[in-house]
Every structure is written in C-alpha cells, then in structure tokens.
Amino acid sequence: MKTQLIALLLVSCIISAILDGALAAPAKKKIKKGGSTIIGHAIYVYAEMASDIPVFTKQIKDFNAGASAEHQLRTVIVYAGEVPFDGSKFEPHELFSSTVKGFHNAKLPGVTIHANLDADLGDGGDPILKWSNSKIDSQVKMLCKFICADPNVSGIHLDLEPFDVPYTTKLLRFYTTMSSQLRGSETGCRNAAHPDGREITGYVDNPSAAVFKALGPKGTLIWPGYDCTRSPSSVEAYSKAFRDSMTNNLLDVVKNMPAGQNAKFMIAVPAAATDIEYQHTVKGKQLVASGRKQFSATGPSYITTAVNNVHELVKGYDGYAGMVLWKLSRFYTIGSGGKKLAPAGAFDIPGERDWLKKNLRRLTHHRHHGGPYRPIFQLDYKKPSSANEFLLWNSKGFDTTERPFDLFIILLRLYHRILHLSDNAVPALQASNNTQAIAITFCTVIIVK
C-alpha cells in the first residue's frame, strides 16, 4: 500500500511540475513594430542642456550592456512639458524633441520612449474644476495629436498632482480620454508605426479601482515609493513609511480589484534626491551632508531599502511590471522652497549603478489575479501535532514524516491548480470545461484507487 501511495504521489508531483513550467514560462508573444508595452524597468529623464542628452543615452546604454535582461531599463520617460489648464497653448519643453531624437538615434536595443506631461494642480490648476467633459476631451486630443506626431514616442506618462479631491472626477475623465485616444487612430496614435496604439502610464500615490479602470487595458499605474514621510527622516523611518504606504495605499487596492480588470503597476524608487529623501543639500559649490545615504553598499540607504522592500512586498502580484528610477538629471534636484538637493542623477554616486545592475530585477510570479501566489502543496492550516504531520511541499523540497501521506489534501491542491491556471499560461493548458472534467476524473480515480 505504501509503495502505491508513493507512486501516486510521484505522478502528482510530475503533473504539478509540468503545470508550474507552463505557468512560469508563458508562450512568447511576437512584439510588433512600434510595440509600446512596458516590459521591464523605466527611468525618468530631465535634460537641462543639449549636452546632457548624449551623457544620458550613454549612461543607459552602459547600464543595459552590463545588466541581464531582468535588470535592464526598457523605458525612458522624457520630460515633455507642463499641461496648461489656463486655456493657453501647450508649449513643449525646449529639449523634448531633441531628447527623443537623441535616444532614438542611440539605438538602444529594446528601449522605448515615453513623453512625461506634468502639472501642479495646486498652482494654477483650479480652472479644470469648471471644465466640461467636452473641454477636457478637447485638451487631451490636442496633447495626443502633438505627442503622437513623433513616431519615436511610444507612450504618454501623466503626472498630474494631486490626484485627489477636488480634482479627482476631472482627472479620471482626463485619464479615461487619454487612454482611449492613445489606443485609437483619431489623433494619429494608432498608425502603421504603432499598430496597437501607444501606452499610458499615470503617477498616482493614492490609487483606486476607478484609476486603474481609467488607465484602460494598456495602462500602467506608477506608484511613488518616495516622499513617504512629511519631513526628512532616517532611512529606517523611511522604510517603515514606505512599507505601510505601499501595502495600504497600493497592494490592498490591487488585491481587491475586480476579476478581469487591468491592475498593472510599477514602483518609482529614489535612486536620486527627492524632496524628502536626499543625501546632500547644495550650498553654492559645497555639498552639506544630511547624515543619510542615497546609496550605500554596506549600510542603510534610501535606494537599497526601497528596492529590497519592493522585492519583498510584490512577490506574487501578477500586475507588477517593474521599477521606475527617479531620475537622470544634472546639477541638483530642486525641492520645496527652492532648496537644492543632491545627488541629482541616479548614477552619480559611485557603486550605485553597479548595485542596481545586479539588484533591479523584475519578479515574474504571474499567478492568480491580485493576491500573492500560494504553492500547490502548501497547506493553509498549521501542523496539528507531531504525531500527525503531513507531507509538505515547499521551496526547500520534501519533508517526510512518520505518518501516512495526506494524499487527499495533495490531490485537492492539484485539482485546484488545474482549474486556476494563470492567464499567461499556454492556451493548451488553460482551464476549459474539458480540463475541468479531466481534473475531476483524474482526482476521483486516484482517490478511489
């Protein structure tokens, strides 16, 4: 009897391994020309002088050349200008077109370019509160027509802050129309160079199901993992605030999203100075230490803490698409009150670039929609007693015990796995009615035997 049970268990494990392989290695999709979907990490880029452009393109080229595929930067988010809400004409940043052209001419393999449109609604944004839906739509179409006229731009990034009352309703309309226009041909966003349209990303620190819906099927929400405390604080305090905010404001929302609704997200991390997390204050030509580290290979630092927190917290969330580095720029970051902060660029501190090359990996646990993945043989309940322990399947292997195997539980787990395959699994193994019938028959026959 024991020999038969062991044989049946091995069969179950083999089938589970096959299914695991199908889930972990989904069928590769052919990327069409001009495809704009974000497939890895991204970085914000702010050029202040024309001479910055070749410096930035070389930095990203060198970074990707020394990084494996899961660590590479795949999207550059180039500053395009401020969205006007006072009725004036949109004026792109003077170096936007040159920066896009510079990155395109650099021919960085697998790297796409997005246009970054921002606005401080608290400083001149109130007119939008009186705009009709048709006026919002008109403004969005104007922006899309301008950005999509450049075939080298694969998407638009919106950073309209605050995404909160009293602006929420108007911004949801803005996002919804932008998403629709970028997928369509009315303003030239879907064309021969971009047959699937362009991508939309949105910087939102307090996401909701409504925001994800507004971003649409091709949209990605970027959640800021910085400025997490009200004032500069220790790295330890930053870490706690980061974890609490990411869990409560982002992951709990993603976990409870309606089935079938897009919930793709990325996490922006402080690889350079932010308003709250910075290493130095710039005083003339002097750098005044804040007592905290932007990067350190041996001690607490903002970027290492942020990256490690992301890796730990997003495991198993199938909407996770990667990290966004804040940022590439020169000289200094301008903080609140006009204060000058450093480091200005993500790769300014020795050792940071090499650390990110090895640690900026993208986890690829594509399992059930929303919440974390559970291994098929991980029992949800605790071991009842040492005299009645079960066979557990975990990442370390098998743990056999003196008692007979709880084969019934194992088979139920296998049945559950068959019926709940990821959307990313190969089509032949997705849970159709026939698959369900096979699963039920398979488990029933073994249990009866």
Short mmCIF file of N, CA and C in Angstrom, two decimals, residues 59 82-83 91 139 175 183 198 239 299 356 385 415 423:
data_model
loop_
_atom_site.label_atom_id
_atom_site.label_comp_id
_atom_site.label_asym_id
_atom_site.label_seq_id
_atom_site.Cartn_x
_atom_site.Cartn_y
_atom_site.Cartn_z
N GLN A 59 24.76 56.68 -20.45
CA GLN A 59 24.56 56.07 -19.13
C GLN A 59 23.61 54.88 -19.22
N GLU A 82 4.62 70.99 -19.32
CA GLU A 82 3.52 71.13 -18.38
C GLU A 82 2.19 71.26 -19.10
N VAL A 83 1.19 70.53 -18.61
CA VAL A 83 -0.15 70.60 -19.18
C VAL A 83 -0.78 71.93 -18.75
N GLU A 91 3.01 74.25 -24.59
CA GLU A 91 4.35 74.55 -25.06
C GLU A 91 5.29 73.45 -24.58
N GLN A 139 -8.81 69.10 -24.82
CA GLN A 139 -7.43 69.31 -24.35
C GLN A 139 -6.61 68.04 -24.51
N TYR A 175 -7.82 61.03 -17.70
CA TYR A 175 -7.12 59.76 -17.89
C TYR A 175 -7.90 58.85 -18.84
N ARG A 183 -5.06 54.57 -27.73
CA ARG A 183 -5.33 53.27 -28.36
C ARG A 183 -5.98 53.42 -29.72
N ARG A 198 -0.53 53.55 -28.53
CA ARG A 198 0.55 53.89 -27.59
C ARG A 198 0.13 53.56 -26.16
N SER A 239 11.81 53.51 5.58
CA SER A 239 11.47 52.13 5.22
C SER A 239 10.10 51.74 5.78
N GLY A 299 25.70 49.92 4.32
CA GLY A 299 24.80 50.36 5.38
C GLY A 299 23.45 50.78 4.84
N LEU A 356 22.58 48.45 -8.78
CA LEU A 356 21.28 48.35 -9.45
C LEU A 356 21.31 47.34 -10.59
N SER A 385 -0.20 18.18 14.99
CA SER A 385 0.66 17.71 16.08
C SER A 385 1.81 16.94 15.46
N TYR A 415 -5.89 19.55 -8.07
CA TYR A 415 -7.13 19.87 -8.78
C TYR A 415 -7.34 21.38 -8.82
N ASP A 423 -3.67 33.43 -16.61
CA ASP A 423 -3.99 33.87 -17.96
C ASP A 423 -2.76 33.82 -18.85
#
